Coordinates of C-alpha atoms in Angstrom, one line a residue:
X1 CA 24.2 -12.0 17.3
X2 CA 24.0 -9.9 14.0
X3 CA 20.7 -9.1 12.5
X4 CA 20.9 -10.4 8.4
X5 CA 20.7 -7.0 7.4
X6 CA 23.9 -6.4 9.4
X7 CA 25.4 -9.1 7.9
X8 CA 24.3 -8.6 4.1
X9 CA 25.9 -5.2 4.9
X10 CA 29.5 -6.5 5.3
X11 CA 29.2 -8.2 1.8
X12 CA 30.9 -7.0 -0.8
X13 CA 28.9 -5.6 -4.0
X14 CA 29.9 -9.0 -5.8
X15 CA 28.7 -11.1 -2.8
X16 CA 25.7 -8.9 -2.8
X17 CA 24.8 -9.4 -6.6
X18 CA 25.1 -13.6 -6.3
X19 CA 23.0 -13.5 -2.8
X20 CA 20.0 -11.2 -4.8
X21 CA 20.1 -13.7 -7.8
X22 CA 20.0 -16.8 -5.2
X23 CA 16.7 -15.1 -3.5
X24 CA 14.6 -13.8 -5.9
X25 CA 14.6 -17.2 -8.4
X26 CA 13.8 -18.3 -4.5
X27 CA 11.0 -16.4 -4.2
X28 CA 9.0 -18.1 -7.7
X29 CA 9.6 -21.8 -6.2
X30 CA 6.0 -20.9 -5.0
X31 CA 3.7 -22.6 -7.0
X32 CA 0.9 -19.2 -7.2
X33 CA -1.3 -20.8 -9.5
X34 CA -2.6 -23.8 -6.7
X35 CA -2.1 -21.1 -4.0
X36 CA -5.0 -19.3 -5.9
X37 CA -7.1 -22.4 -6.0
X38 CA -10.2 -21.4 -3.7
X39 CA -12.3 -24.1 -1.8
X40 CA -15.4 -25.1 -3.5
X41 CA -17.2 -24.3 0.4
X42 CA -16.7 -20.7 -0.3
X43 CA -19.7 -19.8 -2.5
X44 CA -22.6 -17.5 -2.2
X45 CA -25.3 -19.9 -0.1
X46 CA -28.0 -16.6 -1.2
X47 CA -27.8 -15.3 -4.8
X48 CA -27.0 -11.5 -4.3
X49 CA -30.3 -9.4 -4.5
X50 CA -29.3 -5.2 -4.7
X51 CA -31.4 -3.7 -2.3
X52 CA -30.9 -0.1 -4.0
X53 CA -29.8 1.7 -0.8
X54 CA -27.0 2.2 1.0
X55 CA -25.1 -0.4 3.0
X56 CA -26.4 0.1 7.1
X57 CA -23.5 -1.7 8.0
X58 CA -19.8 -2.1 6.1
X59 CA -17.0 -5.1 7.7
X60 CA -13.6 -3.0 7.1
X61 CA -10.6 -4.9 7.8
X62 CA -7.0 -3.0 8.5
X63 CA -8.4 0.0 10.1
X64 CA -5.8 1.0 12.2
X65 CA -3.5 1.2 9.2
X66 CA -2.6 4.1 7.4
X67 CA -5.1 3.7 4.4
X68 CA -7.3 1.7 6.7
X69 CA -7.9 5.3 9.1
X70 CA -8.5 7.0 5.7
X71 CA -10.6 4.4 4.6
X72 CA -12.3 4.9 8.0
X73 CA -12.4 8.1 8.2
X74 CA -13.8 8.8 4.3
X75 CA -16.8 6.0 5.5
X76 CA -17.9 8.3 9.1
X77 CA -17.9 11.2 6.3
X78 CA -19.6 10.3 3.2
X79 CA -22.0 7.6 4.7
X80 CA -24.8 7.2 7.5
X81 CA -23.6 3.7 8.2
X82 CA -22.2 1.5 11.3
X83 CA -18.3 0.5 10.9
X84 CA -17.3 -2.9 12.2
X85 CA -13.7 -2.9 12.3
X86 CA -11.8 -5.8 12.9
X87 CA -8.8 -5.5 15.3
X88 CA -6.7 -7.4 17.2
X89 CA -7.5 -7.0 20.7
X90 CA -8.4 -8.9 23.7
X91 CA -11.5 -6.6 24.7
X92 CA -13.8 -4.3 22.9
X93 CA -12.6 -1.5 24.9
X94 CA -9.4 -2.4 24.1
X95 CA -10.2 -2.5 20.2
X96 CA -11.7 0.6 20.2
X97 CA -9.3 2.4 21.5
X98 CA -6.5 1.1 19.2
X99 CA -9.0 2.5 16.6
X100 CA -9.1 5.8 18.0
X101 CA -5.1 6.0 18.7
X102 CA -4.8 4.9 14.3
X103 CA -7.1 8.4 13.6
X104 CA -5.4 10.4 15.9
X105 CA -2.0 9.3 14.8
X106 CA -3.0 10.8 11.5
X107 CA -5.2 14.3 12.6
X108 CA -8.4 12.2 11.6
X109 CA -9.7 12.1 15.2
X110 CA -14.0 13.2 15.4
X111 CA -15.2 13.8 18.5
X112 CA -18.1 11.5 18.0
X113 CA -15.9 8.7 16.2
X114 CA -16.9 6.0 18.5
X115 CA -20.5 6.3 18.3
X116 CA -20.4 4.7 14.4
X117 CA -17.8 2.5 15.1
X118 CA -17.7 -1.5 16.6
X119 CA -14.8 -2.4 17.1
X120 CA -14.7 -6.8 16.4
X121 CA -12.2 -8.6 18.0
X122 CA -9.9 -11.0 15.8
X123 CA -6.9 -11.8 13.9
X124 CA -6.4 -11.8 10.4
X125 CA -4.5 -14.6 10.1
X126 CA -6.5 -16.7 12.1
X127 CA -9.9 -19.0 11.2
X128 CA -12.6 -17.2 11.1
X129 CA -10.8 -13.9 11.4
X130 CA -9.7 -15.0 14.8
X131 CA -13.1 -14.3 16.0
X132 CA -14.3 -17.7 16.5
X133 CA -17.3 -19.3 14.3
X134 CA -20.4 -18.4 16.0
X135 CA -19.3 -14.5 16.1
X136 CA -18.3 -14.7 12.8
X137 CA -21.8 -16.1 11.7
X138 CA -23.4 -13.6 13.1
X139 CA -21.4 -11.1 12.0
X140 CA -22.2 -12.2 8.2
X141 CA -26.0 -11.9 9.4
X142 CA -25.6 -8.3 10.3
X143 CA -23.3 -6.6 7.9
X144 CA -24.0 -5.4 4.3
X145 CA -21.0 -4.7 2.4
X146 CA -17.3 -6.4 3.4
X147 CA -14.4 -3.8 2.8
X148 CA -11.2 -6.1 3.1
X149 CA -7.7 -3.2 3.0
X150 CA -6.2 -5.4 5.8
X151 CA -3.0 -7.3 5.0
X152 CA 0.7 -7.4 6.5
X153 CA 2.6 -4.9 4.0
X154 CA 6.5 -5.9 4.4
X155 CA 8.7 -6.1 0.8
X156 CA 11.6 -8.2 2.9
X157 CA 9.2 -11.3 3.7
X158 CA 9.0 -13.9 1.8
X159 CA 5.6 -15.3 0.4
X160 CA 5.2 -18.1 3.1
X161 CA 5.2 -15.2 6.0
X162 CA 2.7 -13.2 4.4
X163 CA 0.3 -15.9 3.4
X164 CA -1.5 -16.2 6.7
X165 CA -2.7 -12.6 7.0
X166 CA -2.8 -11.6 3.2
X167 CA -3.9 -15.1 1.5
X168 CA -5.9 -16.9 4.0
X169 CA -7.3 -13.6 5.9
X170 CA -8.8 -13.1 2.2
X171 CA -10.2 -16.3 2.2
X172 CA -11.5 -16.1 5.5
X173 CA -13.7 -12.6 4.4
X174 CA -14.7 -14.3 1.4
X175 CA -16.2 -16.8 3.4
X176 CA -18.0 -14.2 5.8
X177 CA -19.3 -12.3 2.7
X178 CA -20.3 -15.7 1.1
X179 CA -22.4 -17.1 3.8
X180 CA -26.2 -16.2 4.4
X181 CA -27.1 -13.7 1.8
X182 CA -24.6 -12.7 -0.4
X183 CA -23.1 -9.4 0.2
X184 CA -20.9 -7.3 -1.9
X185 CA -17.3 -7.6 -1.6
X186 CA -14.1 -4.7 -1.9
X187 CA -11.3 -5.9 -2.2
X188 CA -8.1 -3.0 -1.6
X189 CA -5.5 -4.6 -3.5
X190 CA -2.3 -3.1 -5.1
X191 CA -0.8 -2.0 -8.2
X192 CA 2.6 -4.0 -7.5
X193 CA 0.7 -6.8 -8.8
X194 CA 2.1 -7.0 -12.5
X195 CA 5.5 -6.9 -10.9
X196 CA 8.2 -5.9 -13.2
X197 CA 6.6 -7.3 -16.5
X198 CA 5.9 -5.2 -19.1
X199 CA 2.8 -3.4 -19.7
X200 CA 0.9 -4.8 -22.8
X201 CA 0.3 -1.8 -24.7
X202 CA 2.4 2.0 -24.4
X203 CA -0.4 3.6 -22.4
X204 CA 0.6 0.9 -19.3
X205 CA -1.3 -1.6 -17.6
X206 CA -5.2 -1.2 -17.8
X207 CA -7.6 -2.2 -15.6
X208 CA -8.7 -5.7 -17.0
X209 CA -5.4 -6.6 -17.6
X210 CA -3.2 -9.4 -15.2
X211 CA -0.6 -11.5 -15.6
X212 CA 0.1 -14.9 -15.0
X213 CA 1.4 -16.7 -11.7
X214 CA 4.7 -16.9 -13.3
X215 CA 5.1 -13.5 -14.1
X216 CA 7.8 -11.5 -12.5
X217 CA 6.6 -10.7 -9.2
X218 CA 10.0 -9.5 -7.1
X219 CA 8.8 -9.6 -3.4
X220 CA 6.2 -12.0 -1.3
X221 CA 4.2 -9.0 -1.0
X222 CA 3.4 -9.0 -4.8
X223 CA 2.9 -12.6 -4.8
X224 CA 0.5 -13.2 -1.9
X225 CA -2.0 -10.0 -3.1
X226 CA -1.9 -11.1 -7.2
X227 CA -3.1 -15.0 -5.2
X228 CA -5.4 -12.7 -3.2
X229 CA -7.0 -10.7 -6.4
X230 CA -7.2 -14.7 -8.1
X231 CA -9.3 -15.9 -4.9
X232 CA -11.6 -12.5 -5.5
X233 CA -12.1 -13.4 -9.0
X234 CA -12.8 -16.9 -8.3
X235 CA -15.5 -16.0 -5.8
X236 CA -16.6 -13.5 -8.4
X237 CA -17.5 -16.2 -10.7
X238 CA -19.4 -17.8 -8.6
X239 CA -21.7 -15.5 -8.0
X240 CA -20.2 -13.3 -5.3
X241 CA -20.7 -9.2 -6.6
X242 CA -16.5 -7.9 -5.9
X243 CA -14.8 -5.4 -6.8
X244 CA -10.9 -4.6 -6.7
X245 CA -8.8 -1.8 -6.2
X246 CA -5.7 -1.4 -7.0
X247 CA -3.4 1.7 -5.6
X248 CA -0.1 2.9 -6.1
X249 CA 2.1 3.9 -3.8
X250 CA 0.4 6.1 -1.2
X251 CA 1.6 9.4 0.0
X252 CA 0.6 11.8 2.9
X253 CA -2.7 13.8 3.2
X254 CA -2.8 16.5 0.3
X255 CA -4.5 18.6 2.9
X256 CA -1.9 18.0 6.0
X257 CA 0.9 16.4 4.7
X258 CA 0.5 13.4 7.5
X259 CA 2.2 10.7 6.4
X260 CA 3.3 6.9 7.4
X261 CA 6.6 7.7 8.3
X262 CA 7.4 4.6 8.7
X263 CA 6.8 3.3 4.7
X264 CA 9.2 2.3 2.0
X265 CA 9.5 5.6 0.3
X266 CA 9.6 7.7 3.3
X267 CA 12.9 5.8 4.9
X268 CA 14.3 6.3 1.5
X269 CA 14.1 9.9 2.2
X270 CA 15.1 10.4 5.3
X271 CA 18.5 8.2 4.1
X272 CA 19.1 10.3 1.5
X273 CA 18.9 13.7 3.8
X274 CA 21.1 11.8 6.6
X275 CA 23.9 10.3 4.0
X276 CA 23.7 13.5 2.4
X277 CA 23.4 12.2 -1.1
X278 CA 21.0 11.2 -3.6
X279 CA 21.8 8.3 -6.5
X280 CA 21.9 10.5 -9.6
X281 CA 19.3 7.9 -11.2
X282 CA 16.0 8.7 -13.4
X283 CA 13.6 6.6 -11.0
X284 CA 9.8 6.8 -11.6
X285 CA 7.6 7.0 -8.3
X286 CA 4.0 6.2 -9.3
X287 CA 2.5 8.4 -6.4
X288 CA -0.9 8.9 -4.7
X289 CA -2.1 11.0 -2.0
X290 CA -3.8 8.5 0.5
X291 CA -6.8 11.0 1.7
X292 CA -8.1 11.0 -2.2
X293 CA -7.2 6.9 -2.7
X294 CA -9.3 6.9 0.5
X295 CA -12.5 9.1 -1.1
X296 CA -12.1 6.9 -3.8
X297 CA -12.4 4.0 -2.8
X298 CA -15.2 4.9 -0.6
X299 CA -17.1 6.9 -3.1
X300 CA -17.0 3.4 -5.3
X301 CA -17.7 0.7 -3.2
X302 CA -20.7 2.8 -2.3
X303 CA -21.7 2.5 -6.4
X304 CA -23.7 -0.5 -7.2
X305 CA -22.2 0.0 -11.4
X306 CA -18.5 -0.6 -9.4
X307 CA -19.4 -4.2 -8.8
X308 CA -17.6 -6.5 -11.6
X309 CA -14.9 -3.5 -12.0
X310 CA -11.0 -3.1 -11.2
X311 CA -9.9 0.0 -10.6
X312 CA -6.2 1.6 -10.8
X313 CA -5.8 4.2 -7.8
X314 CA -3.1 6.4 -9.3
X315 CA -2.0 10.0 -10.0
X316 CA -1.2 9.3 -13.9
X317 CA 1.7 11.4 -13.7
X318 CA 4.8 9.9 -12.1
X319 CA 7.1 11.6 -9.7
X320 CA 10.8 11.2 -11.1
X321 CA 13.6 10.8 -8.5
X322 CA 15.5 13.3 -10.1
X323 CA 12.6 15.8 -9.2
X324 CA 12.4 14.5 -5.8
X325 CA 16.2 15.3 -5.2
X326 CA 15.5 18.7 -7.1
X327 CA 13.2 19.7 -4.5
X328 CA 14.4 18.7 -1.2
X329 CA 17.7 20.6 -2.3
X330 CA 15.8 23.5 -3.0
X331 CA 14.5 23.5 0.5
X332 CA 17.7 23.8 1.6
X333 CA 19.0 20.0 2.3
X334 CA 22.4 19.6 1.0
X335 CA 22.3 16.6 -1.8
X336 CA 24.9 15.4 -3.2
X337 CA 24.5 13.4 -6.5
X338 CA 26.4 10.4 -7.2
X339 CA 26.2 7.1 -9.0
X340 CA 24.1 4.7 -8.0
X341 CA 27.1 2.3 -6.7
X342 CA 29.0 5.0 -4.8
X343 CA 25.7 5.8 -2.9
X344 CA 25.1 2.3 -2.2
X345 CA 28.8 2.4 -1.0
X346 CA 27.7 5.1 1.7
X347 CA 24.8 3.0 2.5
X348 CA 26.6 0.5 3.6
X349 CA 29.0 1.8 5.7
X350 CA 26.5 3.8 7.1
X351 CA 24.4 0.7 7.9
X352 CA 27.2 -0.7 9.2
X353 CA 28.0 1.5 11.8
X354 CA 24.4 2.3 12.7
X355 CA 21.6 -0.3 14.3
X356 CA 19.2 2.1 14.0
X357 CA 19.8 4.1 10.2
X358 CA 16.2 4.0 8.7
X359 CA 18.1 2.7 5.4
X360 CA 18.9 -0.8 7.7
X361 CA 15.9 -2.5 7.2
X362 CA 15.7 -1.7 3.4
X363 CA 19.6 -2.8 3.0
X364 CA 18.5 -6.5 1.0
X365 CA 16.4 -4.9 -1.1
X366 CA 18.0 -1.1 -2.3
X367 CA 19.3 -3.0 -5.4
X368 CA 16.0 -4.0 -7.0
X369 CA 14.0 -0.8 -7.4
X370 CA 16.5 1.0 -9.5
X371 CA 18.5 -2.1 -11.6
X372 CA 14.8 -1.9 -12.9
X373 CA 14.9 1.7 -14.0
X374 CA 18.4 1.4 -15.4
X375 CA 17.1 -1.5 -17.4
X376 CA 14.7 1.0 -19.1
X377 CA 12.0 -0.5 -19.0
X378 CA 9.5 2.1 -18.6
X379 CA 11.1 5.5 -19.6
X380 CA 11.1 8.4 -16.9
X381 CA 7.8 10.3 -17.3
X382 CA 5.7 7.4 -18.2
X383 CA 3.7 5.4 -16.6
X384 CA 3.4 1.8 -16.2
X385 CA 0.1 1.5 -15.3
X386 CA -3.0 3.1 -17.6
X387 CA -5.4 4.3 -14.8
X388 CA -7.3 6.6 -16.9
X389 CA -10.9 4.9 -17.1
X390 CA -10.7 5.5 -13.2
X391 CA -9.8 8.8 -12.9
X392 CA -12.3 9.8 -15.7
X393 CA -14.7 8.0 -13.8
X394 CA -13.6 10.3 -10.4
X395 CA -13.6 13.4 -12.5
X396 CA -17.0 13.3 -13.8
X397 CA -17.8 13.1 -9.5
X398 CA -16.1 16.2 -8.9
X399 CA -13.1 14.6 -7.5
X400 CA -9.5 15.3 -9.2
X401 CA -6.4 13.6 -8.3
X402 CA -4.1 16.1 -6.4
X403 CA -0.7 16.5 -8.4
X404 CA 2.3 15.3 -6.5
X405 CA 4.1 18.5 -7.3
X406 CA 6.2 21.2 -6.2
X407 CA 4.1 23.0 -3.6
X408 CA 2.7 19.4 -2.4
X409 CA 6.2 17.9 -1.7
X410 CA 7.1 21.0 0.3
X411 CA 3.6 20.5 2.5
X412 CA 4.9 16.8 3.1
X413 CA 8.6 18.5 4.0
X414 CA 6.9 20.5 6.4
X415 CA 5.4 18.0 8.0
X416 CA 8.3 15.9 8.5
X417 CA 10.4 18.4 9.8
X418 CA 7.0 19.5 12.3
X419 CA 7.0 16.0 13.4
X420 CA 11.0 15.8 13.7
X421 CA 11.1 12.8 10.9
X422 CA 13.5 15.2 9.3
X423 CA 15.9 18.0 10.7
X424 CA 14.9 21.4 10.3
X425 CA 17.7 22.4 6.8
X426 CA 20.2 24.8 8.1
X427 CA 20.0 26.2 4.2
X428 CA 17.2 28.1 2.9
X429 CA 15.2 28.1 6.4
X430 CA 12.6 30.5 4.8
X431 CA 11.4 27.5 2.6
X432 CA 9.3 26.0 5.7
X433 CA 7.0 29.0 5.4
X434 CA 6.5 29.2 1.9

């Protein structure tokens, strides 16, 4: 049997336009606005009381992700206090390890990681956090600050798929952070948000802004997190001290050039270098490196003035395709640039004869990105999202957003060539040593 994407890629472009204008009305069938409603249970049963230290004890969900190890790793560094990570596994042991295996996996690895670290093991997407009720009761007695980053990150599945894990796994570490005393509450959410609407002023999308449930949110992804940042604000209201962060799209280690191989952006790029070609479009990539999103978020939460504040996690500078393709030709990949429709041409037939072309599990959704950027609505160079309050904020701290530029994009080349992601360019070897 044919996967869908195998099948989507045998359409023709017209067959392809009328199946993306049957799925994404699909998508706002959801009714977001009693998705966001949050249960009356889930309220502070202590009024919060600042104890003017540090947190002993953080609850950080989605550790053994790729922000999640950062996040991790940026807590074992700038604090003195126990990690309890959730993770799925069936033993302690088990969960620990898993742990260990995400730092590694990104050259985060301490020798003494595991004496900071308890490993708690659940679900998600389950009640309680999968951990059953009495564990989960006494977690909430023990810990002092709830970090929530975990959530099933996928831009193909619909809202319904995601809910479990991003929707009601929020609601389920609202509840923890809500019962006993009441104890402060992160939330990592994400910049995709505000969808494609457009920003209310020319400087982008500030930090107090949102938009509605019937905005133009283009994926479930989108969806379930803008339900999950209602739910926060809800629980805000009531008394529970939160505070949101929202990131853009997060690239490699500034330092290393590790990266997620496996993300959105990343399969982009390794299609482009294996077809050969590039679409000669002006896309925007609103770009952040994930070891300073990680600092940053850390460095915040650990701020009793963050509490009652959104922050936008971005470079303020965005990274234009064009410059991208500029680049990795320059380091010797041969790029040819054509339009947008010829190079979704090549994509198809080379989906079509591959199972495993990283471009496959993207197919359904290629079109979307860039039909945004040829409808202009934000022109190349600016950005959609105003993130300036934050970074002055970082700034006066000592910490300054690393640039996405020239020298950093060749780090992040070498690394995927060091790693094998990409082949080593038979043009212009010299450039891996530069």
């Amino acid at each position: 049997m044919t996967t869908l994407a195998e099948r989507i890629a045998h359409l023709s472009p017209a067959q392809r336009t009328l199946l993306l204008a049957k799925i994404r009305p699909a998508a706002h069938t959801v009714d977001l606005r009693s998705e966001a409603e949050l249960a009356p249970s889930i309220v502070p049963a202590q009024p919060f009381s600042a104890s003017g230290g540090a947190p002993k004890r953080v609850f950080l969900t989605g550790a053994t992700g790729f922000l999640g190890a950062f996040l991790l790793h940026e807590l074992l560094g700038q604090t003195w206090t126990n990690i309890h990570c959730l993770v799925r596994a069936a033993t302690p042991v088990e969960g620990l390890e898993k742990v260990r295996q995400a730092l590694s996996r990104y050259g985060l690895e301490t020798p003494d990681f595991s004496v900071r670290i308890v490993p708690v093991c659940g679900d998600l997407a389950q009640p309680w956090l999968g951990m059953g009720e009495i564990r989960f009761q006494e977690l909430s007695g023990v810990v002092d600050l709830v970090l929530h980053n975990g959530a099933l990150v996928n831009f193909m599945y619909p809202y319904g798929r995601l809910k479990p894990a991003n929707v009601l796994g929020t609601v389920e570490a609202l509840r923890l952070a809500c019962l006993g005393r009441a104890k402060p509450f992160h939330y990592v959410s994400t910049l995709s948000v505000f969808g494609n609407e457009e920003p209310y002023a020319p400087e982008g999308f500030r930090e107090d802004d949102s938009v509605g449930p019937n905005a133009d949110l283009d994926s479930g992804y989108s969806q379930s997190k803008w339900v999950a940042e209602q739910l926060v604000r809800e629980a805000s209201s009531r008394g529970l001290p939160a505070a949101i962060y929202r990131p853009a799209t997060l690239a490699g280690d500034s330092r290393t050039g590790t990266w997620n191989t496996d993300d959105f952006f990343c399969r982009v790029l390794k299609g482009c270098v294996q077809l050969g070609s590039v679409p000669d479009e002006d896309m925007p990539f609103n770009l952040i490196p994930v070891d300073f999103a990680a600092k940053a978020v850390v460095r915040l939460a650990t701020q009793a003035s963050s509490l009652g504040r959104t922050f936008h996690l971005d470079g303020g500078c965005p990274v234009s395709s064009r410059y991208l393709a500029d680049w990795l030709i320059e380091f010797g990949y041969p790029l040819e640039r054509v339009h947008f429709e010829k190079w979704l041409e090549r994509v198809r037939a080379a989906v079509t004869r591959s199972t495993d072309h990283p471009l496959l599990p993207l197919w359904p959704a290629l079109e979307v990105p860039y039909v945004v950027a040829r409808e202009g609505r934000r022109p190349p160079g600016g950005s959609r999202y105003d993130c300036r309050a934050t970074l002055a904020l970082l700034e006066r701290q000592g910490m300054i957003c690393p640039r996405v530029d020239k020298d950093l994009m060749n780090r992040y080349v070498r690394y995927f060539i060091t790693t094998g992601f990409l082949p080593e360019p038979a043009a212009n070897p010299h450039a891996i040593h530069s």
